[in-house]
Amino acid sequence: MAEAETLDQGLRIKTEVRASDPNAGTGQVAIELRDVNLSYGDNHVLHNISMDIGEKMVTAFIGPSGCGKSTLLRCLNRMNDLIDNTMITGSIRVKGADIYAPKADVIEVRRRIGMVFQKSNPFPKSIYENVVYGLRIAGVKDKPMLDEAAEQSLRAAALWDEVKDRLDESGLSLSGGQQQRLCIARAIAVEPEIVLMDEPCSALDPIATVKIEELMYGLKEHYTIVIVTHNLQQAARVSDKTAFFWLGRLVEYEPTSAMFTNPREKLTEDYITGRFG
Amino acid sequence: MSTLNPEAPSADATRPKLGRPVRTGDGWVWFTGSALGLCLLMISGLIGVVLVNGLGFFWPQPLVKVTLKDGSVFLGQVAGREPIPQPGTPEHNQRHRLQLKVGNRDLLGFDFKWIDDDQVVSQEQPPDVVYAERREYGPLLGTPARLTDAGRVVAEGSEQVWVAVQPYLARAHRDRKAQRRIEREEIGEINYRIEQARLGLRRLELEQARRPGADVTARRAELERRIAEQQERYRVKQEELQKLVEATSQSFLVVRTADGNEKELRTLDIFRAFRPNRLTVWGRLRVYGSRLWEFVTGDPRESNTEGGIFPAIFGTVMMVFLMSLFAVPFGVLAALYLREYARQGALVRIVRIAVNNLAGVPSIVFGVFGLGFFVYVVGGAVDRALYREALPTPTFGTGGILWASLTLALLTVPVVIVAAEEALAAVPRSMREASLAAGATKWQTIQRVVLPAAAPGILTGLILAMARGAGEVAPLMITGVVKLAPDLPLDRFFPFLHLDRKFMHLGFHIYDVGFQSPNVEAAKPMVYTTTILLLAIVVLLNLTAIIVRNRLRRKYQTSAF
């Protein structure tokens, strides 16, 4: 891409930043990270991350590839436990409770913190079964309760009208954007407090992306949302606060409008204006 | 074929000049293609030979009456014609000879007769000759002469006898069926009860030996009364049996053979009779169908060279079924541990290599292991613990379908493990993460997401295992297969499934009929027909598994990512 074009795009982003409400959320802290360090074997991936993530608002993690933003996101519901040789120090508290405490119940943690992945990953089951999966494994057997949860979640994920007549069809029969919304419905069906989204739109076309973004505005009324994105416009459009990571370090963490209009750090400015990354 | 323009000048003139097919690589297409072609040719050739020889066996062939120069006359089916080998003389392979299946083994002492072409004076196909399949001594070939009933002549002359004998044959067929039912079921039941009571007596004896003071008189009397009661029933049944076949035992068909002898044949013993030289195409088809049906559903006769092979079919299918029942869960569990729980490292790699190598161990080694471990160690222990009263006769301490199936399961479990591991590894990580992120435990994830998605792959392992297991003979020969076992491992007597029973197997049947038979020449077609059946059963079992797998695959098709 030519230099002029890149600059122009950078400027356009600046102008596009919504006046995202710096007073969004309840003012409470949902997740509190203190001196989080993570290494895979000898590879030190995250360095001394400390930040507070506010309740019922959208927080975006941005940064170039390999900066550790996805890794940090996966720390928040202990998905990194699945990878051998992972070492985590520091503390991550969700509503004051340390999720890495020896007594912490990892299953309970994941039930409270839902996750949506980069690639939509519905199970090869019916749409209905996909949505109620979390409830079923939690032992809910009451049919009316499952039905209601399925409808509510699908409505919240703006998918109900499209699939209400074919709940028995395979989740894989949906389009890419619908599949991703199905995954969101699945994540919120268990009524988590926090929803983590790991580049949820990176495999979607622009129209599907817009739908998911609109969905996020609605969801933040009820849920704390943390989103990792590569797409700076998206971060600017949907998030209330943005954290910029670079080489495993938290460089800047500000309300989104401030970050995109008047970044404090030179590094941040270079990144959001497209000079690297 | 190359899509390059052949007229285009070579881009690199300094290249060594090779023939065009080599340079373009077209030669390899032909080379690899002909290798595949050769394989297909060999397979289709094998199947073709087996099909032609096997399916032709049931077709009723005309009977030929051959008169020789020395005046002797033979009647039979032409079984083959070949040049006479006389190595070292100019006549080597110049003259030909006929192989005639003459039957009448009880009269002639042989079934087949070689006749040199230049000895033949005349050949004809007499219209009224009969081919009679009977209980013993192979077929009887000749002209019907008389039909007698209780010493009285009912009919005389070929045509009249043929017409008159038909109702007798139908009656004989019915009688044999009834006889078989009584012997199999009613007398079988009586024997079963007597055996139970006898074991009960034996148990009392053992109990008394353990606790000398115990009073068992009443129970003993009860058991003895039961035995006496059953023995009385047995006597009644025997009489009933005799009365049943009285009529057909007293009627005789007298057949005049080609060399002028007469042979009396009890109508009860005639299984099938037809006049091959008079049959229309429709009649031949009926004989063909009836023979094929008997072959598939009947019991063997004449040390397996005649009759059907139903017990062998049943034994094979049941053994494969039991084997799958043992091998699949066991293999899947092992694969689950290796793939999902075990820490991937040197040890797991070594285990994996060992499992792979296990699949290459000669099957007879598994057989020997099965005999030593399952039959003698486990079976012996089971007998001592549960079947003490039957000792020293072993119940489980001898070869049986359970041990044979377990041995084969052991043989095929590496195949299942390898296939299941691959199937588990192919389940996308994203799907497991989705499940875990929804708050599922590892086991819930395996159970609800991983296993269903891996099911088609696991079934592929089952298909491979079945294909291997169904064709295996060597380990079975020492762990429970026998030449003749008319008692199926599944019947209506408690406990219905008799896993201790010995059984028949198609693969072993081929070996037995083809190489252990006293009458190899007559049994040869049975080898082909049994082979066809074994192939058909393997194909059928595989087809079922493949259909199930494809349905699962459609159901659990993962997204295109």
CSV table of C-alpha atoms in Angstrom, one decimal, chain B residues 172-399:
chain,number,residue,atom,x,y,z
B,172,ALA,CA,-40.0,-88.0,2.8
B,173,HIS,CA,-39.2,-84.4,2.7
B,174,ARG,CA,-41.9,-83.6,5.2
B,175,ASP,CA,-40.9,-86.5,7.4
B,176,ARG,CA,-37.3,-85.5,7.5
B,177,LYS,CA,-38.2,-82.0,8.5
B,178,ALA,CA,-40.4,-83.3,11.3
B,179,GLN,CA,-37.8,-85.8,12.4
B,180,ARG,CA,-35.2,-83.1,12.5
B,181,ARG,CA,-37.4,-80.8,14.5
B,182,ILE,CA,-38.1,-83.6,17.1
B,183,GLU,CA,-34.4,-84.6,17.3
B,184,ARG,CA,-33.2,-81.0,17.5
B,185,GLU,CA,-35.7,-79.4,19.7
B,186,GLU,CA,-37.7,-81.9,21.7
B,187,ILE,CA,-35.0,-84.5,22.2
B,188,GLY,CA,-32.5,-81.7,22.5
B,189,GLU,CA,-34.6,-80.3,25.3
B,190,ILE,CA,-34.8,-83.6,27.1
B,191,ASN,CA,-31.1,-84.1,26.8
B,192,TYR,CA,-30.6,-80.6,28.2
B,193,ARG,CA,-32.8,-81.4,31.2
B,194,ILE,CA,-31.1,-84.7,31.9
B,195,GLU,CA,-27.7,-83.0,31.7
B,196,GLN,CA,-28.9,-80.3,34.1
B,197,ALA,CA,-30.1,-82.9,36.6
B,198,ARG,CA,-27.0,-84.9,36.3
B,199,LEU,CA,-24.9,-81.8,37.0
B,200,GLY,CA,-27.2,-81.1,40.0
B,201,LEU,CA,-26.5,-84.6,41.3
B,202,ARG,CA,-22.8,-84.0,40.9
B,203,ARG,CA,-23.1,-80.7,42.7
B,204,LEU,CA,-24.8,-82.5,45.6
B,205,GLU,CA,-21.9,-85.0,45.8
B,206,LEU,CA,-19.4,-82.1,46.0
B,207,GLU,CA,-21.5,-80.4,48.6
B,208,GLN,CA,-21.6,-83.6,50.7
B,209,ALA,CA,-17.9,-84.0,50.4
B,210,ARG,CA,-17.4,-80.5,51.7
B,211,ARG,CA,-19.9,-80.8,54.5
B,212,PRO,CA,-20.3,-84.5,55.4
B,213,GLY,CA,-23.2,-83.8,57.7
B,214,ALA,CA,-25.5,-82.2,55.2
B,215,ASP,CA,-28.8,-83.9,54.4
B,216,VAL,CA,-29.3,-84.1,50.7
B,217,THR,CA,-31.5,-87.1,50.4
B,218,ALA,CA,-34.6,-85.2,49.5
B,219,ARG,CA,-32.9,-83.1,46.8
B,220,ARG,CA,-31.2,-86.2,45.4
B,221,ALA,CA,-34.4,-88.0,45.2
B,222,GLU,CA,-36.0,-85.1,43.4
B,223,LEU,CA,-33.2,-84.9,40.9
B,224,GLU,CA,-33.3,-88.7,40.3
B,225,ARG,CA,-37.0,-88.5,39.8
B,226,ARG,CA,-36.5,-85.8,37.3
B,227,ILE,CA,-34.0,-87.8,35.3
B,228,ALA,CA,-36.3,-90.8,35.3
B,229,GLU,CA,-39.1,-88.7,34.1
B,230,GLN,CA,-37.1,-87.2,31.3
B,231,GLN,CA,-35.8,-90.7,30.3
B,232,GLU,CA,-39.4,-91.8,30.0
B,233,ARG,CA,-40.1,-88.9,27.8
B,234,TYR,CA,-37.1,-89.7,25.7
B,235,ARG,CA,-38.4,-93.3,25.2
B,236,VAL,CA,-41.8,-91.9,24.1
B,237,LYS,CA,-40.2,-89.5,21.7
B,238,GLN,CA,-38.0,-92.2,20.2
B,239,GLU,CA,-41.1,-94.3,19.5
B,240,GLU,CA,-42.8,-91.3,18.0
B,241,LEU,CA,-39.9,-90.8,15.7
B,242,GLN,CA,-39.9,-94.4,14.5
B,243,LYS,CA,-43.7,-94.2,13.8
B,244,LEU,CA,-43.2,-91.0,12.0
B,245,VAL,CA,-40.8,-92.3,9.4
B,246,GLU,CA,-42.4,-95.8,9.2
B,247,ALA,CA,-44.1,-95.1,6.0
B,248,THR,CA,-41.2,-93.7,4.1
B,249,SER,CA,-38.8,-96.3,5.7
B,250,GLN,CA,-40.8,-99.1,4.2
B,251,SER,CA,-41.0,-97.8,0.7
B,252,PHE,CA,-38.1,-98.4,-1.7
B,253,LEU,CA,-37.1,-97.0,-5.0
B,254,VAL,CA,-35.2,-99.6,-7.0
B,255,VAL,CA,-32.8,-98.1,-9.5
B,256,ARG,CA,-31.0,-100.0,-12.3
B,257,THR,CA,-27.5,-98.7,-12.8
B,258,ALA,CA,-25.7,-98.4,-16.1
B,259,ASP,CA,-23.8,-101.6,-15.5
B,260,GLY,CA,-27.0,-103.5,-14.9
B,261,ASN,CA,-27.0,-103.7,-11.1
B,262,GLU,CA,-30.1,-102.9,-9.1
B,263,LYS,CA,-30.0,-100.7,-6.0
B,264,GLU,CA,-32.8,-100.3,-3.4
B,265,LEU,CA,-33.1,-96.9,-1.9
B,266,ARG,CA,-35.3,-96.1,1.1
B,267,THR,CA,-37.4,-93.1,0.0
B,268,LEU,CA,-36.8,-91.5,3.3
B,269,ASP,CA,-33.1,-91.2,2.4
B,270,ILE,CA,-33.7,-89.5,-1.0
B,271,PHE,CA,-33.1,-85.8,-0.5
B,272,ARG,CA,-33.6,-84.8,-4.1
B,273,ALA,CA,-34.2,-86.7,-7.3
B,274,PHE,CA,-34.5,-85.3,-10.9
B,275,ARG,CA,-34.1,-86.4,-14.4
B,276,PRO,CA,-31.4,-84.1,-15.7
B,277,ASN,CA,-31.8,-85.1,-19.4
B,278,ARG,CA,-35.5,-84.2,-19.4
B,279,LEU,CA,-35.3,-80.9,-17.5
B,280,THR,CA,-36.4,-77.7,-19.2
B,281,VAL,CA,-34.5,-74.5,-18.5
B,282,TRP,CA,-37.2,-73.6,-15.9
B,283,GLY,CA,-36.8,-77.1,-14.3
B,284,ARG,CA,-33.0,-76.7,-14.2
B,285,LEU,CA,-33.4,-73.3,-12.6
B,286,ARG,CA,-35.7,-74.8,-9.9
B,287,VAL,CA,-33.1,-77.5,-9.1
B,288,TYR,CA,-30.4,-74.9,-9.1
B,289,GLY,CA,-32.4,-72.7,-6.7
B,290,SER,CA,-33.3,-75.6,-4.4
B,291,ARG,CA,-29.7,-76.7,-4.2
B,292,LEU,CA,-28.4,-73.2,-3.6
B,293,TRP,CA,-31.0,-72.8,-0.9
B,294,GLU,CA,-30.0,-76.0,0.8
B,295,PHE,CA,-26.4,-75.0,0.6
B,296,VAL,CA,-27.0,-71.7,2.4
B,297,THR,CA,-29.5,-72.9,4.9
B,298,GLY,CA,-28.8,-76.6,5.5
B,299,ASP,CA,-26.6,-78.6,7.7
B,300,PRO,CA,-23.6,-80.4,6.3
B,301,ARG,CA,-23.8,-84.1,5.3
B,302,GLU,CA,-21.2,-86.7,4.4
B,303,SER,CA,-18.3,-85.2,6.3
B,304,ASN,CA,-19.1,-81.7,5.0
B,305,THR,CA,-18.8,-82.6,1.3
B,306,GLU,CA,-22.5,-82.4,0.7
B,307,GLY,CA,-25.4,-80.5,2.2
B,308,GLY,CA,-25.3,-77.0,3.4
B,309,ILE,CA,-23.0,-74.9,5.5
B,310,PHE,CA,-25.4,-72.8,7.5
B,311,PRO,CA,-23.6,-73.6,10.8
B,312,ALA,CA,-20.4,-72.2,9.3
B,313,ILE,CA,-22.1,-69.1,8.1
B,314,PHE,CA,-23.7,-68.5,11.4
B,315,GLY,CA,-20.5,-69.2,13.3
B,316,THR,CA,-18.5,-66.8,11.1
B,317,VAL,CA,-21.0,-64.0,11.4
B,318,MET,CA,-21.4,-64.5,15.1
B,319,MET,CA,-17.6,-64.6,15.7
B,320,VAL,CA,-17.0,-61.4,13.7
B,321,PHE,CA,-19.8,-59.8,15.7
B,322,LEU,CA,-18.4,-60.9,19.1
B,323,MET,CA,-15.0,-59.8,18.0
B,324,SER,CA,-16.2,-56.4,17.1
B,325,LEU,CA,-18.0,-56.2,20.4
B,326,PHE,CA,-14.7,-56.8,22.2
B,327,ALA,CA,-12.3,-55.0,19.9
B,328,VAL,CA,-14.1,-51.7,19.3
B,329,PRO,CA,-14.8,-50.5,22.8
B,330,PHE,CA,-11.4,-51.7,24.0
B,331,GLY,CA,-9.6,-50.1,21.1
B,332,VAL,CA,-11.5,-46.8,21.4
B,333,LEU,CA,-10.8,-46.5,25.1
B,334,ALA,CA,-7.1,-47.2,24.5
B,335,ALA,CA,-7.0,-44.7,21.7
B,336,LEU,CA,-8.8,-42.1,23.9
B,337,TYR,CA,-6.2,-42.5,26.6
B,338,LEU,CA,-3.3,-42.3,24.1
B,339,ARG,CA,-4.6,-39.3,22.3
B,340,GLU,CA,-6.6,-37.3,24.9
B,341,TYR,CA,-5.1,-38.0,28.3
B,342,ALA,CA,-1.6,-39.3,28.0
B,343,ARG,CA,1.2,-36.7,28.0
B,344,GLN,CA,2.6,-36.8,24.5
B,345,GLY,CA,6.2,-37.9,24.8
B,346,ALA,CA,8.7,-40.6,24.3
B,347,LEU,CA,6.7,-43.2,26.2
B,348,VAL,CA,3.5,-42.6,24.2
B,349,ARG,CA,5.5,-42.8,21.0
B,350,ILE,CA,7.0,-46.1,22.0
B,351,VAL,CA,3.6,-47.4,22.9
B,352,ARG,CA,2.3,-46.3,19.6
B,353,ILE,CA,5.0,-48.0,17.7
B,354,ALA,CA,4.5,-51.2,19.7
B,355,VAL,CA,0.7,-51.1,18.9
B,356,ASN,CA,1.5,-50.7,15.2
B,357,ASN,CA,3.9,-53.6,15.3
B,358,LEU,CA,1.4,-55.8,17.1
B,359,ALA,CA,-0.7,-55.6,14.0
B,360,GLY,CA,2.2,-57.3,12.2
B,361,VAL,CA,2.6,-60.3,14.5
B,362,PRO,CA,1.7,-63.6,12.7
B,363,SER,CA,-1.8,-64.6,13.5
B,364,ILE,CA,-0.9,-68.1,14.6
B,365,VAL,CA,1.1,-66.5,17.4
B,366,PHE,CA,-2.0,-64.8,18.7
B,367,GLY,CA,-3.7,-68.2,18.4
B,368,VAL,CA,-1.1,-69.9,20.6
B,369,PHE,CA,-1.4,-67.0,23.0
B,370,GLY,CA,-5.2,-67.4,23.0
B,371,LEU,CA,-4.9,-71.1,23.7
B,372,GLY,CA,-2.4,-70.7,26.5
B,373,PHE,CA,-4.0,-67.7,28.1
B,374,PHE,CA,-7.7,-67.5,27.4
B,375,VAL,CA,-8.4,-71.2,27.1
B,376,TYR,CA,-6.2,-72.8,29.7
B,377,VAL,CA,-5.6,-70.0,32.2
B,378,VAL,CA,-8.8,-68.0,32.1
B,379,GLY,CA,-11.1,-70.8,30.9
B,380,GLY,CA,-9.6,-73.2,33.5
B,381,ALA,CA,-10.1,-70.7,36.3
B,382,VAL,CA,-13.7,-70.1,35.2
B,383,ASP,CA,-14.3,-73.8,35.2
B,384,ARG,CA,-12.9,-74.3,38.6
B,385,ALA,CA,-14.9,-71.4,40.0
B,386,LEU,CA,-18.3,-71.9,38.3
B,387,TYR,CA,-18.5,-75.3,36.6
B,388,ARG,CA,-16.9,-77.4,39.2
B,389,GLU,CA,-19.5,-80.1,39.0
B,390,ALA,CA,-18.8,-80.7,35.3
B,391,LEU,CA,-15.1,-81.3,35.8
B,392,PRO,CA,-13.1,-83.1,34.6
B,393,THR,CA,-15.0,-82.3,31.4
B,394,PRO,CA,-14.1,-78.7,30.6
B,395,THR,CA,-16.8,-76.2,29.9
B,396,PHE,CA,-14.8,-73.0,29.3
B,397,GLY,CA,-11.5,-74.7,29.7
B,398,THR,CA,-11.5,-75.8,26.1
B,399,GLY,CA,-11.7,-73.9,22.8
